[in-house]
PDB file of C-alpha atoms in Angstrom:
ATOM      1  CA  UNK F1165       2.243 -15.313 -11.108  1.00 35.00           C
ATOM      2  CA  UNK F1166       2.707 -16.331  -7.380  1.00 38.00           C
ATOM      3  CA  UNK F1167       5.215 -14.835  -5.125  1.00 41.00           C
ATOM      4  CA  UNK F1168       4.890 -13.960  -1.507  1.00 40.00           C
ATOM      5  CA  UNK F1169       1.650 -14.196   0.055  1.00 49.00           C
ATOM      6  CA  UNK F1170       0.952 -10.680   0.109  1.00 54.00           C
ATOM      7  CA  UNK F1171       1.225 -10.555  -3.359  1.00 54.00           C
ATOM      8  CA  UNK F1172      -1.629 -10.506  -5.683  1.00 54.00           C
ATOM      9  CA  UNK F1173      -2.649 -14.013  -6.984  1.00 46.00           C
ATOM     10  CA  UNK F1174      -5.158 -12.929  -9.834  1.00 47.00           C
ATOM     11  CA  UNK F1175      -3.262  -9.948 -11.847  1.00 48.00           C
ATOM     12  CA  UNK F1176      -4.791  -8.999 -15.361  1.00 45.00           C
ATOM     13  CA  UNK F1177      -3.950 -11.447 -18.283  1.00 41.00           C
ATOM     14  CA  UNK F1178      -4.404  -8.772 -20.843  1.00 42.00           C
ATOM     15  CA  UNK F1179      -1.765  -6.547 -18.996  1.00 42.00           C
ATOM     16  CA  UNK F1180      -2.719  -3.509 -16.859  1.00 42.00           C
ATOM     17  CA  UNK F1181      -5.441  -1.267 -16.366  1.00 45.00           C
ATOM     18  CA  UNK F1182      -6.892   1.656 -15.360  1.00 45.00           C
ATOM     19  CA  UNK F1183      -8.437   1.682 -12.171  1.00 47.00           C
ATOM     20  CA  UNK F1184     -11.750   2.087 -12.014  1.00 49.00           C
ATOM     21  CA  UNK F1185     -12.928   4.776  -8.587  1.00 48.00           C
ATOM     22  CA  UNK F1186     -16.659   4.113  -9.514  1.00 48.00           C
ATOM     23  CA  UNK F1187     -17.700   0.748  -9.015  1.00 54.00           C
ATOM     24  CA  UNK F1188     -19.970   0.440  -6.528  1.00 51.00           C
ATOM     25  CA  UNK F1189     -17.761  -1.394  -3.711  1.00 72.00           C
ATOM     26  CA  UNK F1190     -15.368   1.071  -3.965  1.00 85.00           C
ATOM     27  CA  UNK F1191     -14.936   4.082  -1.493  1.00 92.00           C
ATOM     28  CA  UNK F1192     -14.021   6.886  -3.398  1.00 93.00           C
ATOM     29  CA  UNK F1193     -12.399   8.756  -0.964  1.00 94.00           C
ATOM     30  CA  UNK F1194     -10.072   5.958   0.138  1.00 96.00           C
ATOM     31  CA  UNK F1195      -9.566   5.176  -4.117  1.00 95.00           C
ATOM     32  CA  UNK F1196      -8.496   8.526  -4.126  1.00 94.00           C
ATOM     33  CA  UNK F1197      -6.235   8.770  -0.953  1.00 96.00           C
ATOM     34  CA  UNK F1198      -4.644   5.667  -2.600  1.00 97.00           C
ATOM     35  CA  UNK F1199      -4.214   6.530  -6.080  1.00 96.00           C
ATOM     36  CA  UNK F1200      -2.467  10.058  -4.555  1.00 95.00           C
ATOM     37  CA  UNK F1201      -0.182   7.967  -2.865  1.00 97.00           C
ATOM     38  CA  UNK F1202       0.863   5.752  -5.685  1.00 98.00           C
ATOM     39  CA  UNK F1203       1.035   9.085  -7.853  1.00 96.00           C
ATOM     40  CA  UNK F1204       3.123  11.008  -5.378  1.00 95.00           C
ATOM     41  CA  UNK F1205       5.690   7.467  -4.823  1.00 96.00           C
ATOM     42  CA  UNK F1206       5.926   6.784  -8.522  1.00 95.00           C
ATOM     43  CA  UNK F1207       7.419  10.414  -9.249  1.00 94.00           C
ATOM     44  CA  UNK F1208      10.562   8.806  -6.843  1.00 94.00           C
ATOM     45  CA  UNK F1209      11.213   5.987  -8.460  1.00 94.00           C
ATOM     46  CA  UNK F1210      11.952   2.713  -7.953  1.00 95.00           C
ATOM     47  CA  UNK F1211      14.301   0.565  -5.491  1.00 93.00           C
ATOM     48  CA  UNK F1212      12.517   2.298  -2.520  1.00 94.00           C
ATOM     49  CA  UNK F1213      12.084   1.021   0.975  1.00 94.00           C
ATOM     50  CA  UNK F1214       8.123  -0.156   2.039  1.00 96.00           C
ATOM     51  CA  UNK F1215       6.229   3.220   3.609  1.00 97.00           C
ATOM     52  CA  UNK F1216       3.198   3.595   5.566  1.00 98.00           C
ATOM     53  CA  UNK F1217       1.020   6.518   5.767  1.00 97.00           C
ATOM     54  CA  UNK F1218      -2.148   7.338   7.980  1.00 96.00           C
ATOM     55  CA  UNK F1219      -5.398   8.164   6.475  1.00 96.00           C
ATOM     56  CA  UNK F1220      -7.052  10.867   7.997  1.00 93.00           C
ATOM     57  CA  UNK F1221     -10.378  13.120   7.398  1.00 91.00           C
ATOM     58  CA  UNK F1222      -8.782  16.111   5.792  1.00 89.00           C
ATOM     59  CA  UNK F1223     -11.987  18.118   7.619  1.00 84.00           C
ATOM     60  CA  UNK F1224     -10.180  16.865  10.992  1.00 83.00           C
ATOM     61  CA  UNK F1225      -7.339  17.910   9.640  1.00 79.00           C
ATOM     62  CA  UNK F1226      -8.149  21.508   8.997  1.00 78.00           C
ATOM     63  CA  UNK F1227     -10.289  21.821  11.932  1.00 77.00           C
ATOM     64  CA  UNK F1228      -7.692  20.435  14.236  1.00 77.00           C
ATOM     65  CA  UNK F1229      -4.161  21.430  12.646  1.00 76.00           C
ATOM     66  CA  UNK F1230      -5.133  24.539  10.102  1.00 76.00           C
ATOM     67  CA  UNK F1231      -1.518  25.782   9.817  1.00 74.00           C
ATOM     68  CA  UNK F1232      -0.510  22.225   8.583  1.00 69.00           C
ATOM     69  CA  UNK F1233      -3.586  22.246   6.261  1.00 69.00           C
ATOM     70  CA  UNK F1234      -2.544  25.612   4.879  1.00 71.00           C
ATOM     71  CA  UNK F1235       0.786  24.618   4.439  1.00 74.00           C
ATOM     72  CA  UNK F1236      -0.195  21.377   2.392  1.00 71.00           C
ATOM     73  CA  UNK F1237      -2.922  23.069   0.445  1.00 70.00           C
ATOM     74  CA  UNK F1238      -6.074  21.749   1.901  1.00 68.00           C
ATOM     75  CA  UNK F1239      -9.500  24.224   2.816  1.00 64.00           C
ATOM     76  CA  UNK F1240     -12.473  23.582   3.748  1.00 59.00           C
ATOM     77  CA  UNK F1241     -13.916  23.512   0.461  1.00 52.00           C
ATOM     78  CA  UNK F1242     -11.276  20.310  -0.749  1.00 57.00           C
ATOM     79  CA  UNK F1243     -11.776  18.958   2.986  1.00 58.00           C
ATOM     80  CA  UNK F1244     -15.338  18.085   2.458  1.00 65.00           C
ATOM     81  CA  UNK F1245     -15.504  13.877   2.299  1.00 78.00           C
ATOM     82  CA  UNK F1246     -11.761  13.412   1.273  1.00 90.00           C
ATOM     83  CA  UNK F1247      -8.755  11.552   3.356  1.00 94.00           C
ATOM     84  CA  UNK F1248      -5.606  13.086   3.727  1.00 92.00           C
ATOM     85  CA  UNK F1249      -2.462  10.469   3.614  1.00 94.00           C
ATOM     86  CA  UNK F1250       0.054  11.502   6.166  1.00 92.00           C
ATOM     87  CA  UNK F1251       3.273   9.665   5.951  1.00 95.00           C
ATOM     88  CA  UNK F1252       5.087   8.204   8.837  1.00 94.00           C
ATOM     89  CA  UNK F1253       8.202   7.859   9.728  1.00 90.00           C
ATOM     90  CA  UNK F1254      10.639   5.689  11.630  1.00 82.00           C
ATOM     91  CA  UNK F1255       9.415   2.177   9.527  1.00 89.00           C
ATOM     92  CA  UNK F1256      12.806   0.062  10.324  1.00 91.00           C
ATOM     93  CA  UNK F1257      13.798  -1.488   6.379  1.00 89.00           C
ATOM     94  CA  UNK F1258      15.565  -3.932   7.733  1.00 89.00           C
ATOM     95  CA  UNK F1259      12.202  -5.328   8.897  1.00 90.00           C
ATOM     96  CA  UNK F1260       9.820  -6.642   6.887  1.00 88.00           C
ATOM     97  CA  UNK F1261       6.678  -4.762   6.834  1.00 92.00           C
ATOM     98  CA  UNK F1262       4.650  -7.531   7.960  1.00 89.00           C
ATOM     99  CA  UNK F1263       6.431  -7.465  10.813  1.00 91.00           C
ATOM    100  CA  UNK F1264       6.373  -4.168  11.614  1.00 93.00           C
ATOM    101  CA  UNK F1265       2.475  -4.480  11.093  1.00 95.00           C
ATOM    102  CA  UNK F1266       2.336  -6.676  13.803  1.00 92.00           C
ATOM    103  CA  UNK F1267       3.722  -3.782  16.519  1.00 92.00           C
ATOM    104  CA  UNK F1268       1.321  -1.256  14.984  1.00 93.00           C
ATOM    105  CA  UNK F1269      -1.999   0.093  16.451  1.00 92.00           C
ATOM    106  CA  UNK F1270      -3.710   4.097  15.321  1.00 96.00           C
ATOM    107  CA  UNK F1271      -4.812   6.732  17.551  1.00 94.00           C
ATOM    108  CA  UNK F1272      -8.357   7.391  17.327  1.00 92.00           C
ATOM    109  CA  UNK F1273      -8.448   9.982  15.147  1.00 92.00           C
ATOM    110  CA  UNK F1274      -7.120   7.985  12.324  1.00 96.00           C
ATOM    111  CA  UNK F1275      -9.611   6.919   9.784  1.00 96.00           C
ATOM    112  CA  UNK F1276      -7.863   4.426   7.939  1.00 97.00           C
ATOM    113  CA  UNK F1277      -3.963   3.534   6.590  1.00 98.00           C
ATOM    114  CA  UNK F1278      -1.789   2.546   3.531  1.00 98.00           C
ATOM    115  CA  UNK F1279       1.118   1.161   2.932  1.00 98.00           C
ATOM    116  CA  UNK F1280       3.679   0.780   0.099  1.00 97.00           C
ATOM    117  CA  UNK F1281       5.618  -2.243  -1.136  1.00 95.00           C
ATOM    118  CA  UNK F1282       7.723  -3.499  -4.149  1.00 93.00           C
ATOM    119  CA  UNK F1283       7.759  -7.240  -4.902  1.00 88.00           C
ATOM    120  CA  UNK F1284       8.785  -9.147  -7.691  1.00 79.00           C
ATOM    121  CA  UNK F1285       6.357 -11.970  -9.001  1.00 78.00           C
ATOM    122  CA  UNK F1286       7.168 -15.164 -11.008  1.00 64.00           C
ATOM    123  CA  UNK F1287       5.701 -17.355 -13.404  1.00 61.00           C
ATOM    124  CA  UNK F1288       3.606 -20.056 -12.050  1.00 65.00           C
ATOM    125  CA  UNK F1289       5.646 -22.370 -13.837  1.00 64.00           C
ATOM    126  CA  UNK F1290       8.761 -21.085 -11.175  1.00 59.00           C
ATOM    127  CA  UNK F1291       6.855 -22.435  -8.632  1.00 65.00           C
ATOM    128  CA  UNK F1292       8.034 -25.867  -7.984  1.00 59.00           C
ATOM    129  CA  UNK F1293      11.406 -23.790  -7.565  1.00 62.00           C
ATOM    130  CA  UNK F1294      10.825 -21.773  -5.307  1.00 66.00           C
ATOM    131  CA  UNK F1295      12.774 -22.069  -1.902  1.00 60.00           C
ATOM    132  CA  UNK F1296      10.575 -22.567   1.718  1.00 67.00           C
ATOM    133  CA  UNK F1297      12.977 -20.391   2.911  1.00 69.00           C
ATOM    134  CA  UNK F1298      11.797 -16.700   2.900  1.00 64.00           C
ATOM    135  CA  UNK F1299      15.067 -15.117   2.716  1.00 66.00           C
ATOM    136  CA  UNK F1300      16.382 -17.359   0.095  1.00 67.00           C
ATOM    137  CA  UNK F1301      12.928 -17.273  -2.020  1.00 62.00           C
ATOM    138  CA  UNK F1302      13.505 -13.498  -1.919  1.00 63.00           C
ATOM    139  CA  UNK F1303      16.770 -13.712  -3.694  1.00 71.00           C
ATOM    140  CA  UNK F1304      15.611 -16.617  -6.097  1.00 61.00           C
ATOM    141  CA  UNK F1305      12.869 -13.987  -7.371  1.00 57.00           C
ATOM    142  CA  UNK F1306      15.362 -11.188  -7.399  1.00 62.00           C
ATOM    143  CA  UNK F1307      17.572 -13.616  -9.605  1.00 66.00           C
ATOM    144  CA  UNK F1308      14.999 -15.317 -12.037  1.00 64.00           C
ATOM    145  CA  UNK F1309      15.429 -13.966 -15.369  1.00 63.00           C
ATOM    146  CA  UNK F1310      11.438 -14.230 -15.966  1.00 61.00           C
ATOM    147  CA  UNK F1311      10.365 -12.039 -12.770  1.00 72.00           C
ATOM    148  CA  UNK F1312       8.347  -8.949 -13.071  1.00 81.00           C
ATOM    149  CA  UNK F1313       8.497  -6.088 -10.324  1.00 88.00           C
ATOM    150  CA  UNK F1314       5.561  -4.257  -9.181  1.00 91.00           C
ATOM    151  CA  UNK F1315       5.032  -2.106  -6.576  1.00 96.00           C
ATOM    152  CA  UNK F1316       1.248  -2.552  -4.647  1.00 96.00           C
ATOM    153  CA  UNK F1317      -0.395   0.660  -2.443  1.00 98.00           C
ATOM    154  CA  UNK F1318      -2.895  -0.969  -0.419  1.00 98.00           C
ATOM    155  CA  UNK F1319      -5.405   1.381   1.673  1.00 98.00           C
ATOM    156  CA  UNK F1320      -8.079   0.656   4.273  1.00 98.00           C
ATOM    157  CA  UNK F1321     -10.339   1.998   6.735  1.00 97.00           C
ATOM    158  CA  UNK F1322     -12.086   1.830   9.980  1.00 96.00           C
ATOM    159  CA  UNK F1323     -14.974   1.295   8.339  1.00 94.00           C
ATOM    160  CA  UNK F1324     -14.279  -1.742   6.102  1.00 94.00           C
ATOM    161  CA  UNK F1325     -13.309  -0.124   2.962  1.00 96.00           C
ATOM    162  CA  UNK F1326     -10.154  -1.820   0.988  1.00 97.00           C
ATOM    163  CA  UNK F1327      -8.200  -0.645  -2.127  1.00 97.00           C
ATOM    164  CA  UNK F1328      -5.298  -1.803  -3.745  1.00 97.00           C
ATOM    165  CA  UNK F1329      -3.253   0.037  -6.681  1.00 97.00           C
ATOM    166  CA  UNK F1330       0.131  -1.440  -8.694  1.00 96.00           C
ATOM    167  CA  UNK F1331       1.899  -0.402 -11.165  1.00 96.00           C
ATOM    168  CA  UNK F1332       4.457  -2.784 -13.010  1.00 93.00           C
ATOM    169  CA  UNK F1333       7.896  -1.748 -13.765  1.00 91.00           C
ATOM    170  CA  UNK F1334       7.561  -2.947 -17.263  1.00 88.00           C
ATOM    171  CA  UNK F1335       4.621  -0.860 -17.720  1.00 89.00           C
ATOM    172  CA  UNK F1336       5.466   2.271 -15.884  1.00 93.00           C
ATOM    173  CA  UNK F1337       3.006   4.558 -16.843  1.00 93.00           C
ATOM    174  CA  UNK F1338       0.487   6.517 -15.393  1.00 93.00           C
ATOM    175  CA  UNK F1339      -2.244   4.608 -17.284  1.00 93.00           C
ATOM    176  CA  UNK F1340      -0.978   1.155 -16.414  1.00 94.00           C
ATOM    177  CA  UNK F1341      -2.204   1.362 -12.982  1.00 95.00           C
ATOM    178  CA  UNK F1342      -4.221  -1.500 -11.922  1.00 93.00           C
ATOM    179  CA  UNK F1343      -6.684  -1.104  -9.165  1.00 95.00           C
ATOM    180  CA  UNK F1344      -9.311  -2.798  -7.779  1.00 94.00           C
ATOM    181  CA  UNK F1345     -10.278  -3.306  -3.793  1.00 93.00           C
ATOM    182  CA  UNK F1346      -9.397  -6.910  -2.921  1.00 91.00           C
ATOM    183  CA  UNK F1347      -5.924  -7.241  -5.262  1.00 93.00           C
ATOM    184  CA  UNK F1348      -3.748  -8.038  -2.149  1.00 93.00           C
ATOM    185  CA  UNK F1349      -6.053  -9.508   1.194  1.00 94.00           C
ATOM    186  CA  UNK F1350      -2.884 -10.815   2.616  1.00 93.00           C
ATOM    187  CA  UNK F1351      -1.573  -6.917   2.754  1.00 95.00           C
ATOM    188  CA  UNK F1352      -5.092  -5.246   3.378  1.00 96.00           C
ATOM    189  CA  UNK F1353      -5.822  -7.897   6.608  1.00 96.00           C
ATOM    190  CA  UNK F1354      -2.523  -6.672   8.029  1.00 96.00           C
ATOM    191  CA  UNK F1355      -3.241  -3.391   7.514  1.00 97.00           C
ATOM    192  CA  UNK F1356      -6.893  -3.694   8.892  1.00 96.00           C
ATOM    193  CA  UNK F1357      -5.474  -5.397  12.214  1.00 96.00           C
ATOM    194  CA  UNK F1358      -3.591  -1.888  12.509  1.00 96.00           C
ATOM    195  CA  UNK F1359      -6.970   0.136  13.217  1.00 95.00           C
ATOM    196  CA  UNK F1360      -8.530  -2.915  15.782  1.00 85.00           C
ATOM    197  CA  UNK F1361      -7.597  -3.137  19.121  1.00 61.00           C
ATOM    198  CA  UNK F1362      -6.637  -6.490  19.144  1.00 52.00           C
ATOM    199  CA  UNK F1363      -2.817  -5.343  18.801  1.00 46.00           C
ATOM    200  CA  UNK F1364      -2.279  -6.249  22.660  1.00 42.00           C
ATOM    201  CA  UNK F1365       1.209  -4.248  23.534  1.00 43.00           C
ATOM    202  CA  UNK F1366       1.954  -3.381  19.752  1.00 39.00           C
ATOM    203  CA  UNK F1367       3.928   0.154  19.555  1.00 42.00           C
ATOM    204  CA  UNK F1368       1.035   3.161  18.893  1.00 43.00           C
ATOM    205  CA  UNK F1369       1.800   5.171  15.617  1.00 46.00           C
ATOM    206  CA  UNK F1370       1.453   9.080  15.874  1.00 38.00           C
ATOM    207  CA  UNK F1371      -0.565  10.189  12.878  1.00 39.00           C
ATOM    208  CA  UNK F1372       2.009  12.823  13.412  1.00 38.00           C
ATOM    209  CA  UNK F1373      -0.352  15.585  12.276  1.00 37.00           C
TER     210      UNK F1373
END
């Protein structure tokens, strides 16, 4: 299945799975932030704009902001070695994330960020097919009758760590999730670019905590 490039080019032959948070390359507080994320999305359906959240160390958090950690639940206790995903607002969508990527760089105190898409994927047999033209290969995948639509969270951090859930529309259900850390690199190198300073002028996102 082959689609745009920040979709994932090896996706389970044997359908989905669940994800596994203890393999060894896997940060388990980032798997977790992420897995929240796709949770708390999934319970809003489908058809939704792409959404971006920053990853922050929920200790931070409460130290820094404790009536915002009361309000959203957090102590010290569930603070220890966790991230918090706060979501952001103002993402344009009439832009394309990846483009909006581009004009993005994190205040200091953010750890690491996701962000949420919905793609459809084809056959590699639809290949040959496919338009060059982004906006027209967009609504030849919308159109073929053989698409599938999934819809990727992809997570990083400052310090390297990647993970990547999706969940297909045709196998919406909470144990369908597949997850791994390296299921989209087109999606997680944007992201990482977010939390370098190589950004130049890009716009500075508030982790609006």
């Amino acid at each position: 299945m082959t689609q745009p490039d920040d979709v994932p080019q090896d996706l389970p032959e044997d359908g989905p799975e669940t994800p596994r948070v203890g393999d060894l390359d896997v940060d388990p507080a980032l798997a977790a932030a992420v897995l929240e994320i796709e949770q708390h999305v999934s319970g809003e359906g489908w058809d939704r704009p792409a959404r971006l959240f920053a990853l922050v160390e929920t200790a931070a958090l409460v130290q820094r902001e404790p009536a915002l950690a009361a309000a959203m639940g957090l102590d010290d206790a569930a603070a220890q070695g966790s991230l918090t995903p706060v979501e952001q607002d103002g993402l344009d969508p009439s832009v394309p994330l990846e483009r909006s990527l581009e004009t993005i760089s994190w205040p200091a105190e953010v750890t690491g960020c996701a962000a949420v898409v919905e793609r459809f994927v084809l056959p590699p047999e639809a290949d040959s097919d496919i338009p060059e033209d982004p906006a027209e290969a967009a609504a030849y995948a919308a159109a073929h009758p053989a698409r599938q639509e999934l819809r990727m969270v992809a997570g990083v951090t400052r310090a390297g760590a990647t993970y990547c859930a999706m969940r297909f529309r045709s196998h919406d259900d909470d144990t369908k999730v597949v997850g791994g850390s390296d299921l989209v690199p087109a999606l997680l190198e944007l992201l990482n670019a977010t939390l370098t300073d190589e950004q130049g002028d890009g716009h500075e996102e508030s982790d609006r905590t």
